[in-house]
JSON list of C-alpha atoms in Angstrom, two decimals:
[
{"chain": "A", "resi": 154, "resn": "MET", "atom": "CA", "xyz": [-77.41, -23.51, -55.28]},
{"chain": "A", "resi": 155, "resn": "ALA", "atom": "CA", "xyz": [-78.91, -25.17, -52.63]},
{"chain": "A", "resi": 156, "resn": "GLU", "atom": "CA", "xyz": [-79.42, -22.63, -49.40]},
{"chain": "A", "resi": 157, "resn": "ALA", "atom": "CA", "xyz": [-77.34, -23.64, -46.44]},
{"chain": "A", "resi": 158, "resn": "ALA", "atom": "CA", "xyz": [-80.14, -25.21, -43.63]},
{"chain": "A", "resi": 159, "resn": "ILE", "atom": "CA", "xyz": [-80.67, -22.97, -40.10]},
{"chain": "A", "resi": 160, "resn": "VAL", "atom": "CA", "xyz": [-80.73, -25.31, -37.29]},
{"chain": "A", "resi": 161, "resn": "ARG", "atom": "CA", "xyz": [-82.45, -24.72, -33.64]},
{"chain": "A", "resi": 162, "resn": "VAL", "atom": "CA", "xyz": [-81.28, -26.27, -30.50]},
{"chain": "A", "resi": 163, "resn": "ARG", "atom": "CA", "xyz": [-82.75, -24.83, -26.89]},
{"chain": "A", "resi": 164, "resn": "HIS", "atom": "CA", "xyz": [-80.34, -25.69, -23.70]},
{"chain": "A", "resi": 165, "resn": "CYS", "atom": "CA", "xyz": [-78.65, -23.89, -21.13]},
{"chain": "A", "resi": 166, "resn": "GLY", "atom": "CA", "xyz": [-81.21, -21.03, -21.34]},
{"chain": "A", "resi": 167, "resn": "ALA", "atom": "CA", "xyz": [-80.33, -20.03, -24.47]},
{"chain": "A", "resi": 168, "resn": "ALA", "atom": "CA", "xyz": [-81.13, -20.97, -28.50]},
{"chain": "A", "resi": 169, "resn": "ILE", "atom": "CA", "xyz": [-78.60, -22.39, -29.54]},
{"chain": "A", "resi": 170, "resn": "PHE", "atom": "CA", "xyz": [-78.43, -21.96, -33.53]},
{"chain": "A", "resi": 171, "resn": "SER", "atom": "CA", "xyz": [-76.05, -23.79, -36.24]},
{"chain": "A", "resi": 172, "resn": "ARG", "atom": "CA", "xyz": [-75.40, -25.58, -39.44]},
{"chain": "A", "resi": 173, "resn": "ARG", "atom": "CA", "xyz": [-76.60, -28.89, -37.91]},
{"chain": "A", "resi": 174, "resn": "ALA", "atom": "CA", "xyz": [-77.69, -30.38, -34.68]},
{"chain": "A", "resi": 175, "resn": "PRO", "atom": "CA", "xyz": [-74.92, -30.49, -32.79]},
{"chain": "A", "resi": 176, "resn": "GLU", "atom": "CA", "xyz": [-73.89, -33.59, -29.95]},
{"chain": "A", "resi": 177, "resn": "ARG", "atom": "CA", "xyz": [-73.26, -32.05, -26.94]},
{"chain": "A", "resi": 178, "resn": "CYS", "atom": "CA", "xyz": [-74.11, -28.25, -26.18]},
{"chain": "A", "resi": 179, "resn": "PRO", "atom": "CA", "xyz": [-72.05, -25.41, -27.35]},
{"chain": "A", "resi": 180, "resn": "ALA", "atom": "CA", "xyz": [-72.13, -23.51, -23.64]},
{"chain": "A", "resi": 181, "resn": "CYS", "atom": "CA", "xyz": [-71.91, -25.94, -21.32]},
{"chain": "A", "resi": 182, "resn": "GLY", "atom": "CA", "xyz": [-70.91, -30.15, -23.26]},
{"chain": "A", "resi": 183, "resn": "ARG", "atom": "CA", "xyz": [-73.80, -31.75, -22.13]},
{"chain": "A", "resi": 184, "resn": "PRO", "atom": "CA", "xyz": [-75.22, -33.97, -24.24]},
{"chain": "A", "resi": 185, "resn": "LEU", "atom": "CA", "xyz": [-78.33, -32.84, -26.22]},
{"chain": "A", "resi": 186, "resn": "SER", "atom": "CA", "xyz": [-78.93, -36.85, -27.27]},
{"chain": "A", "resi": 187, "resn": "GLY", "atom": "CA", "xyz": [-80.58, -37.29, -24.42]},
{"chain": "A", "resi": 188, "resn": "SER", "atom": "CA", "xyz": [-82.19, -34.37, -23.52]},
{"chain": "A", "resi": 189, "resn": "ALA", "atom": "CA", "xyz": [-86.04, -32.65, -23.25]},
{"chain": "A", "resi": 190, "resn": "LEU", "atom": "CA", "xyz": [-87.78, -32.39, -26.23]},
{"chain": "A", "resi": 191, "resn": "PRO", "atom": "CA", "xyz": [-87.69, -28.30, -26.09]},
{"chain": "A", "resi": 192, "resn": "ALA", "atom": "CA", "xyz": [-84.08, -29.08, -27.31]},
{"chain": "A", "resi": 193, "resn": "ALA", "atom": "CA", "xyz": [-84.88, -31.39, -29.77]},
{"chain": "A", "resi": 194, "resn": "PRO", "atom": "CA", "xyz": [-83.04, -29.25, -33.27]},
{"chain": "A", "resi": 195, "resn": "LEU", "atom": "CA", "xyz": [-85.25, -27.55, -35.41]},
{"chain": "A", "resi": 196, "resn": "ARG", "atom": "CA", "xyz": [-85.19, -26.67, -38.79]},
{"chain": "A", "resi": 197, "resn": "LEU", "atom": "CA", "xyz": [-85.73, -23.11, -39.09]},
{"chain": "A", "resi": 198, "resn": "PRO", "atom": "CA", "xyz": [-88.31, -23.13, -42.65]},
{"chain": "A", "resi": 199, "resn": "SER", "atom": "CA", "xyz": [-86.36, -20.52, -44.88]},
{"chain": "A", "resi": 200, "resn": "PRO", "atom": "CA", "xyz": [-88.89, -17.25, -45.30]},
{"chain": "A", "resi": 201, "resn": "PHE", "atom": "CA", "xyz": [-87.51, -16.88, -48.95]},
{"chain": "A", "resi": 202, "resn": "ARG", "atom": "CA", "xyz": [-89.05, -18.84, -52.19]},
{"chain": "A", "resi": 203, "resn": "HIS", "atom": "CA", "xyz": [-87.52, -19.87, -55.70]},
{"chain": "A", "resi": 204, "resn": "GLY", "atom": "CA", "xyz": [-89.92, -16.94, -57.24]},
{"chain": "A", "resi": 205, "resn": "HIS", "atom": "CA", "xyz": [-90.01, -18.08, -60.68]},
{"chain": "A", "resi": 206, "resn": "ARG", "atom": "CA", "xyz": [-92.47, -21.75, -59.07]},
{"chain": "A", "resi": 207, "resn": "GLN", "atom": "CA", "xyz": [-94.80, -19.38, -57.30]},
{"chain": "A", "resi": 208, "resn": "PRO", "atom": "CA", "xyz": [-96.88, -18.45, -59.33]},
{"chain": "A", "resi": 209, "resn": "ARG", "atom": "CA", "xyz": [-98.88, -15.53, -59.51]},
{"chain": "A", "resi": 210, "resn": "ALA", "atom": "CA", "xyz": [-97.95, -13.70, -56.48]},
{"chain": "A", "resi": 211, "resn": "PHE", "atom": "CA", "xyz": [-95.79, -10.86, -55.65]},
{"chain": "A", "resi": 212, "resn": "LEU", "atom": "CA", "xyz": [-92.17, -10.64, -55.73]},
{"chain": "A", "resi": 213, "resn": "LEU", "atom": "CA", "xyz": [-89.34, -8.85, -53.77]},
{"chain": "A", "resi": 214, "resn": "ARG", "atom": "CA", "xyz": [-85.70, -9.52, -54.22]},
{"chain": "A", "resi": 215, "resn": "PRO", "atom": "CA", "xyz": [-82.32, -6.75, -53.90]},
{"chain": "A", "resi": 216, "resn": "THR", "atom": "CA", "xyz": [-81.54, -5.39, -57.55]},
{"chain": "A", "resi": 217, "resn": "ALA", "atom": "CA", "xyz": [-78.19, -6.55, -57.37]},
{"chain": "A", "resi": 218, "resn": "GLY", "atom": "CA", "xyz": [-77.46, -9.92, -55.74]},
{"chain": "A", "resi": 219, "resn": "THR", "atom": "CA", "xyz": [-79.93, -11.94, -53.21]},
{"chain": "A", "resi": 220, "resn": "PHE", "atom": "CA", "xyz": [-80.87, -12.08, -49.71]},
{"chain": "A", "resi": 221, "resn": "LEU", "atom": "CA", "xyz": [-78.41, -14.43, -48.73]},
{"chain": "A", "resi": 222, "resn": "GLY", "atom": "CA", "xyz": [-75.67, -13.25, -51.19]},
{"chain": "A", "resi": 223, "resn": "GLY", "atom": "CA", "xyz": [-74.07, -10.24, -49.06]},
{"chain": "A", "resi": 224, "resn": "TYR", "atom": "CA", "xyz": [-77.67, -8.11, -49.80]},
{"chain": "A", "resi": 225, "resn": "ASP", "atom": "CA", "xyz": [-76.77, -5.44, -46.64]},
{"chain": "A", "resi": 226, "resn": "GLY", "atom": "CA", "xyz": [-80.28, -3.66, -45.37]},
{"chain": "A", "resi": 227, "resn": "LYS", "atom": "CA", "xyz": [-79.98, -1.26, -47.14]},
{"chain": "A", "resi": 228, "resn": "SER", "atom": "CA", "xyz": [-79.46, -1.73, -51.22]},
{"chain": "A", "resi": 229, "resn": "ASP", "atom": "CA", "xyz": [-82.45, -0.47, -53.55]},
{"chain": "A", "resi": 230, "resn": "LEU", "atom": "CA", "xyz": [-85.23, -3.96, -53.97]},
{"chain": "A", "resi": 231, "resn": "HIS", "atom": "CA", "xyz": [-86.97, -4.58, -57.37]},
{"chain": "A", "resi": 232, "resn": "VAL", "atom": "CA", "xyz": [-90.46, -6.80, -56.68]},
{"chain": "A", "resi": 233, "resn": "GLY", "atom": "CA", "xyz": [-92.65, -8.12, -59.16]},
{"chain": "A", "resi": 234, "resn": "ILE", "atom": "CA", "xyz": [-95.47, -10.00, -60.72]},
{"chain": "A", "resi": 235, "resn": "THR", "atom": "CA", "xyz": [-95.88, -13.78, -61.77]},
{"chain": "A", "resi": 236, "resn": "ASN", "atom": "CA", "xyz": [-98.03, -15.49, -64.48]},
{"chain": "A", "resi": 237, "resn": "SER", "atom": "CA", "xyz": [-99.79, -19.22, -63.84]},
{"chain": "A", "resi": 238, "resn": "ASN", "atom": "CA", "xyz": [-96.00, -20.70, -65.69]},
{"chain": "A", "resi": 239, "resn": "GLY", "atom": "CA", "xyz": [-93.73, -18.37, -62.49]},
{"chain": "A", "resi": 240, "resn": "VAL", "atom": "CA", "xyz": [-91.96, -15.67, -65.43]},
{"chain": "A", "resi": 241, "resn": "VAL", "atom": "CA", "xyz": [-92.25, -12.04, -63.56]},
{"chain": "A", "resi": 242, "resn": "TYR", "atom": "CA", "xyz": [-93.20, -10.00, -65.03]},
{"chain": "A", "resi": 243, "resn": "ASN", "atom": "CA", "xyz": [-91.31, -6.14, -63.72]},
{"chain": "A", "resi": 244, "resn": "TYR", "atom": "CA", "xyz": [-90.81, -2.78, -64.82]},
{"chain": "A", "resi": 245, "resn": "ASP", "atom": "CA", "xyz": [-88.22, -0.75, -64.69]},
{"chain": "A", "resi": 246, "resn": "ALA", "atom": "CA", "xyz": [-86.68, 2.42, -66.47]},
{"chain": "A", "resi": 247, "resn": "GLU", "atom": "CA", "xyz": [-86.11, -0.65, -70.27]},
{"chain": "A", "resi": 248, "resn": "GLY", "atom": "CA", "xyz": [-90.50, -1.35, -69.28]},
{"chain": "A", "resi": 249, "resn": "VAL", "atom": "CA", "xyz": [-91.68, -4.35, -68.70]},
{"chain": "A", "resi": 250, "resn": "HIS", "atom": "CA", "xyz": [-89.45, -7.27, -68.60]},
{"chain": "A", "resi": 251, "resn": "ARG", "atom": "CA", "xyz": [-91.28, -10.77, -68.44]},
{"chain": "A", "resi": 252, "resn": "ALA", "atom": "CA", "xyz": [-88.80, -12.53, -66.68]},
{"chain": "A", "resi": 253, "resn": "GLY", "atom": "CA", "xyz": [-88.35, -16.33, -66.64]},
{"chain": "A", "resi": 254, "resn": "THR", "atom": "CA", "xyz": [-84.69, -16.37, -64.90]},
{"chain": "A", "resi": 255, "resn": "GLY", "atom": "CA", "xyz": [-82.64, -14.42, -61.85]},
{"chain": "A", "resi": 256, "resn": "TRP", "atom": "CA", "xyz": [-85.71, -14.68, -59.31]},
{"chain": "A", "resi": 257, "resn": "GLU", "atom": "CA", "xyz": [-83.85, -18.05, -57.57]},
{"chain": "A", "resi": 258, "resn": "GLN", "atom": "CA", "xyz": [-84.17, -15.92, -54.42]},
{"chain": "A", "resi": 259, "resn": "CYS", "atom": "CA", "xyz": [-87.45, -13.51, -52.90]},
{"chain": "A", "resi": 260, "resn": "ILE", "atom": "CA", "xyz": [-89.73, -12.80, -50.24]},
{"chain": "A", "resi": 261, "resn": "SER", "atom": "CA", "xyz": [-93.45, -14.07, -51.81]},
{"chain": "A", "resi": 262, "resn": "VAL", "atom": "CA", "xyz": [-96.82, -12.80, -51.39]},
{"chain": "A", "resi": 263, "resn": "PRO", "atom": "CA", "xyz": [-99.54, -15.78, -52.61]},
{"chain": "A", "resi": 264, "resn": "LEU", "atom": "CA", "xyz": [-101.82, -13.32, -54.72]},
{"chain": "A", "resi": 265, "resn": "VAL", "atom": "CA", "xyz": [-104.34, -15.90, -55.48]},
{"chain": "A", "resi": 266, "resn": "GLN", "atom": "CA", "xyz": [-106.64, -18.35, -53.00]},
{"chain": "A", "resi": 267, "resn": "PRO", "atom": "CA", "xyz": [-107.42, -21.62, -54.65]},
{"chain": "A", "resi": 268, "resn": "HIS", "atom": "CA", "xyz": [-110.90, -21.34, -54.62]},
{"chain": "A", "resi": 269, "resn": "MET", "atom": "CA", "xyz": [-110.42, -18.10, -57.13]},
{"chain": "A", "resi": 270, "resn": "PHE", "atom": "CA", "xyz": [-111.49, -20.69, -59.98]},
{"chain": "A", "resi": 271, "resn": "GLY", "atom": "CA", "xyz": [-111.77, -17.19, -62.32]},
{"chain": "A", "resi": 272, "resn": "LEU", "atom": "CA", "xyz": [-109.30, -15.18, -61.36]},
{"chain": "A", "resi": 273, "resn": "LEU", "atom": "CA", "xyz": [-106.73, -18.28, -61.63]},
{"chain": "A", "resi": 274, "resn": "GLN", "atom": "CA", "xyz": [-108.26, -18.81, -65.72]},
{"chain": "A", "resi": 275, "resn": "GLN", "atom": "CA", "xyz": [-108.24, -15.59, -66.13]},
{"chain": "A", "resi": 276, "resn": "TRP", "atom": "CA", "xyz": [-104.69, -14.34, -64.46]},
{"chain": "A", "resi": 277, "resn": "ASP", "atom": "CA", "xyz": [-102.28, -14.34, -67.39]},
{"chain": "A", "resi": 278, "resn": "GLN", "atom": "CA", "xyz": [-104.45, -12.78, -69.64]},
{"chain": "A", "resi": 279, "resn": "LEU", "atom": "CA", "xyz": [-104.76, -10.10, -66.92]},
{"chain": "A", "resi": 280, "resn": "LEU", "atom": "CA", "xyz": [-101.57, -9.58, -66.35]},
{"chain": "A", "resi": 281, "resn": "GLU", "atom": "CA", "xyz": [-100.49, -9.69, -70.23]},
{"chain": "A", "resi": 282, "resn": "GLU", "atom": "CA", "xyz": [-102.92, -7.08, -71.12]},
{"chain": "A", "resi": 283, "resn": "PHE", "atom": "CA", "xyz": [-102.60, -4.65, -68.02]},
{"chain": "A", "resi": 284, "resn": "SER", "atom": "CA", "xyz": [-98.33, -4.46, -69.45]},
{"chain": "A", "resi": 285, "resn": "ALA", "atom": "CA", "xyz": [-99.12, -3.76, -72.78]},
{"chain": "A", "resi": 286, "resn": "GLY", "atom": "CA", "xyz": [-100.60, -0.72, -71.17]},
{"chain": "A", "resi": 287, "resn": "GLU", "atom": "CA", "xyz": [-98.90, 2.94, -71.82]},
{"chain": "A", "resi": 288, "resn": "ALA", "atom": "CA", "xyz": [-98.28, 3.83, -68.47]},
{"chain": "A", "resi": 289, "resn": "TRP", "atom": "CA", "xyz": [-95.79, 0.93, -68.68]},
{"chain": "A", "resi": 290, "resn": "LEU", "atom": "CA", "xyz": [-93.61, 2.51, -71.48]},
{"chain": "A", "resi": 291, "resn": "PRO", "atom": "CA", "xyz": [-90.46, 3.51, -71.07]},
{"chain": "A", "resi": 292, "resn": "HIS", "atom": "CA", "xyz": [-90.39, 7.04, -70.73]},
{"chain": "A", "resi": 293, "resn": "ARG", "atom": "CA", "xyz": [-92.53, 7.68, -67.80]},
{"chain": "A", "resi": 294, "resn": "TYR", "atom": "CA", "xyz": [-91.08, 5.57, -65.73]},
{"chain": "A", "resi": 295, "resn": "ASP", "atom": "CA", "xyz": [-89.34, 7.27, -62.42]},
{"chain": "A", "resi": 296, "resn": "GLU", "atom": "CA", "xyz": [-87.15, 5.77, -59.53]},
{"chain": "A", "resi": 297, "resn": "HIS", "atom": "CA", "xyz": [-89.16, 7.10, -57.63]},
{"chain": "A", "resi": 298, "resn": "GLU", "atom": "CA", "xyz": [-92.57, 8.21, -58.58]},
{"chain": "A", "resi": 299, "resn": "HIS", "atom": "CA", "xyz": [-93.71, 5.63, -60.92]},
{"chain": "A", "resi": 300, "resn": "ASN", "atom": "CA", "xyz": [-91.70, 2.33, -60.58]},
{"chain": "A", "resi": 301, "resn": "CYS", "atom": "CA", "xyz": [-91.73, -1.10, -60.41]},
{"chain": "A", "resi": 302, "resn": "TYR", "atom": "CA", "xyz": [-93.56, -0.81, -57.08]},
{"chain": "A", "resi": 303, "resn": "THR", "atom": "CA", "xyz": [-95.80, 1.00, -58.74]},
{"chain": "A", "resi": 304, "resn": "TYR", "atom": "CA", "xyz": [-96.58, -1.44, -61.25]},
{"chain": "A", "resi": 305, "resn": "ALA", "atom": "CA", "xyz": [-96.78, -4.25, -58.98]},
{"chain": "A", "resi": 306, "resn": "LEU", "atom": "CA", "xyz": [-99.54, -2.61, -56.79]},
{"chain": "A", "resi": 307, "resn": "ALA", "atom": "CA", "xyz": [-101.48, -0.97, -59.71]},
{"chain": "A", "resi": 308, "resn": "PHE", "atom": "CA", "xyz": [-101.63, -4.37, -61.38]},
{"chain": "A", "resi": 309, "resn": "ILE", "atom": "CA", "xyz": [-103.43, -6.06, -57.83]},
{"chain": "A", "resi": 310, "resn": "ASN", "atom": "CA", "xyz": [-105.30, -3.39, -57.66]},
{"chain": "A", "resi": 311, "resn": "SER", "atom": "CA", "xyz": [-106.98, -3.45, -60.94]},
{"chain": "A", "resi": 312, "resn": "ILE", "atom": "CA", "xyz": [-108.13, -7.19, -59.97]},
{"chain": "A", "resi": 313, "resn": "LEU", "atom": "CA", "xyz": [-109.57, -5.81, -56.54]},
{"chain": "A", "resi": 314, "resn": "THR", "atom": "CA", "xyz": [-111.36, -3.58, -58.68]},
{"chain": "A", "resi": 315, "resn": "ALA", "atom": "CA", "xyz": [-112.98, -5.79, -60.68]},
{"chain": "A", "resi": 316, "resn": "GLN", "atom": "CA", "xyz": [-114.10, -8.04, -58.31]},
{"chain": "A", "resi": 317, "resn": "GLY", "atom": "CA", "xyz": [-115.25, -5.29, -56.22]},
{"chain": "A", "resi": 318, "resn": "LYS", "atom": "CA", "xyz": [-112.89, -4.59, -53.68]},
{"chain": "A", "resi": 319, "resn": "ARG", "atom": "CA", "xyz": [-111.73, -1.55, -52.26]},
{"chain": "A", "resi": 320, "resn": "GLU", "atom": "CA", "xyz": [-107.80, -0.62, -53.51]},
{"chain": "A", "resi": 321, "resn": "MET", "atom": "CA", "xyz": [-105.21, -0.63, -51.10]},
{"chain": "A", "resi": 322, "resn": "SER", "atom": "CA", "xyz": [-102.09, 2.43, -50.79]},
{"chain": "A", "resi": 323, "resn": "LYS", "atom": "CA", "xyz": [-98.81, 1.31, -51.50]},
{"chain": "A", "resi": 324, "resn": "SER", "atom": "CA", "xyz": [-98.74, 1.30, -47.07]},
{"chain": "A", "resi": 325, "resn": "GLU", "atom": "CA", "xyz": [-101.30, -0.69, -46.84]},
{"chain": "A", "resi": 326, "resn": "PHE", "atom": "CA", "xyz": [-100.04, -3.57, -48.83]},
{"chain": "A", "resi": 327, "resn": "THR", "atom": "CA", "xyz": [-96.68, -2.82, -47.84]},
{"chain": "A", "resi": 328, "resn": "GLU", "atom": "CA", "xyz": [-97.28, -2.88, -43.66]},
{"chain": "A", "resi": 329, "resn": "LYS", "atom": "CA", "xyz": [-100.09, -5.88, -44.18]},
{"chain": "A", "resi": 330, "resn": "PHE", "atom": "CA", "xyz": [-98.51, -7.89, -46.92]},
{"chain": "A", "resi": 331, "resn": "VAL", "atom": "CA", "xyz": [-94.85, -6.76, -46.82]},
{"chain": "A", "resi": 332, "resn": "ILE", "atom": "CA", "xyz": [-93.21, -5.82, -43.31]},
{"chain": "A", "resi": 333, "resn": "PRO", "atom": "CA", "xyz": [-94.44, -8.85, -41.93]},
{"chain": "A", "resi": 334, "resn": "GLN", "atom": "CA", "xyz": [-92.46, -11.37, -44.74]},
{"chain": "A", "resi": 335, "resn": "THR", "atom": "CA", "xyz": [-89.31, -9.19, -44.26]},
{"chain": "A", "resi": 336, "resn": "LYS", "atom": "CA", "xyz": [-89.27, -9.02, -40.92]},
{"chain": "A", "resi": 337, "resn": "ARG", "atom": "CA", "xyz": [-88.91, -12.36, -41.19]},
{"chain": "A", "resi": 338, "resn": "ALA", "atom": "CA", "xyz": [-85.68, -12.39, -43.63]},
{"chain": "A", "resi": 339, "resn": "ALA", "atom": "CA", "xyz": [-84.61, -9.83, -41.69]},
{"chain": "A", "resi": 340, "resn": "ARG", "atom": "CA", "xyz": [-84.02, -12.12, -38.78]},
{"chain": "A", "resi": 341, "resn": "TYR", "atom": "CA", "xyz": [-83.61, -15.47, -41.24]},
{"chain": "A", "resi": 342, "resn": "MET", "atom": "CA", "xyz": [-80.38, -13.32, -42.07]},
{"chain": "A", "resi": 343, "resn": "THR", "atom": "CA", "xyz": [-78.50, -11.86, -39.20]},
{"chain": "A", "resi": 344, "resn": "LEU", "atom": "CA", "xyz": [-78.23, -15.90, -38.35]},
{"chain": "A", "resi": 345, "resn": "HIS", "atom": "CA", "xyz": [-76.87, -16.82, -41.77]},
{"chain": "A", "resi": 346, "resn": "GLN", "atom": "CA", "xyz": [-74.50, -14.35, -41.42]},
{"chain": "A", "resi": 347, "resn": "GLU", "atom": "CA", "xyz": [-73.42, -14.70, -37.92]},
{"chain": "A", "resi": 348, "resn": "LEU", "atom": "CA", "xyz": [-73.13, -18.31, -38.94]},
{"chain": "A", "resi": 349, "resn": "THR", "atom": "CA", "xyz": [-71.69, -17.57, -42.47]},
{"chain": "A", "resi": 350, "resn": "ALA", "atom": "CA", "xyz": [-68.44, -16.78, -39.49]},
{"chain": "A", "resi": 351, "resn": "ASN", "atom": "CA", "xyz": [-69.03, -19.22, -36.68]},
{"chain": "A", "resi": 352, "resn": "ASP", "atom": "CA", "xyz": [-69.86, -22.35, -35.74]},
{"chain": "A", "resi": 353, "resn": "PHE", "atom": "CA", "xyz": [-72.78, -21.53, -33.37]},
{"chain": "A", "resi": 354, "resn": "TYR", "atom": "CA", "xyz": [-74.75, -18.16, -33.11]},
{"chain": "A", "resi": 355, "resn": "ILE", "atom": "CA", "xyz": [-76.37, -18.21, -28.78]},
{"chain": "A", "resi": 356, "resn": "VAL", "atom": "CA", "xyz": [-79.38, -16.02, -27.51]},
{"chain": "A", "resi": 357, "resn": "PRO", "atom": "CA", "xyz": [-80.35, -15.85, -24.42]},
{"chain": "A", "resi": 358, "resn": "LEU", "atom": "CA", "xyz": [-83.88, -17.26, -24.07]},
{"chain": "A", "resi": 359, "resn": "PRO", "atom": "CA", "xyz": [-86.72, -14.63, -22.90]},
{"chain": "A", "resi": 360, "resn": "GLN", "atom": "CA", "xyz": [-86.66, -15.96, -18.63]},
{"chain": "A", "resi": 361, "resn": "GLN", "atom": "CA", "xyz": [-90.66, -17.54, -19.78]},
{"chain": "A", "resi": 362, "resn": "GLU", "atom": "CA", "xyz": [-89.23, -19.91, -22.08]},
{"chain": "A", "resi": 363, "resn": "LYS", "atom": "CA", "xyz": [-86.30, -21.25, -20.12]},
{"chain": "A", "resi": 364, "resn": "GLN", "atom": "CA", "xyz": [-87.64, -24.71, -20.26]},
{"chain": "A", "resi": 365, "resn": "CYS", "atom": "CA", "xyz": [-84.40, -26.58, -20.37]}
]
């Protein structure tokens, strides 16, 4: 199912969010068609990606449901790593799964740059060999100490080590790559929830941004 658009216009010293560009400002009633450039409608980019179309990436999604399908911001999250074809390798109490569906709305962190030709070619083999390790057998799983995040980060660190680079701790990787994405996602989810219940969501702009 296609994700509903979120559009922002600026008018009356406020950011006005809606599903489609309004003809008139909902605050003052004036037409927006002839307004200054800052009032032009802007479609907000979604922070979510179709995970199976994100090759060689770290993916994050709710364990149950979807981010825009009622996620409360507190329930458990699940992570995985994609191969070059968008198959999601992920670890849980049943071992390593190779999922071709179920990750259609995710936060995605690309892991390989286009110039890394050697790694691009070897990625699938490295991921498959890593996933076959005894560390990822079902009985080794522990919800808190040896889980999906442990698996994903261990694979990422195995790649870094092979490249002669320093490994990353969970907190370091999360702070550098995951938190910026989840902050954007949280803001977007707030807008989505507001516009599910209302036609408009109006947020006063900081003084320095009140251009129209």
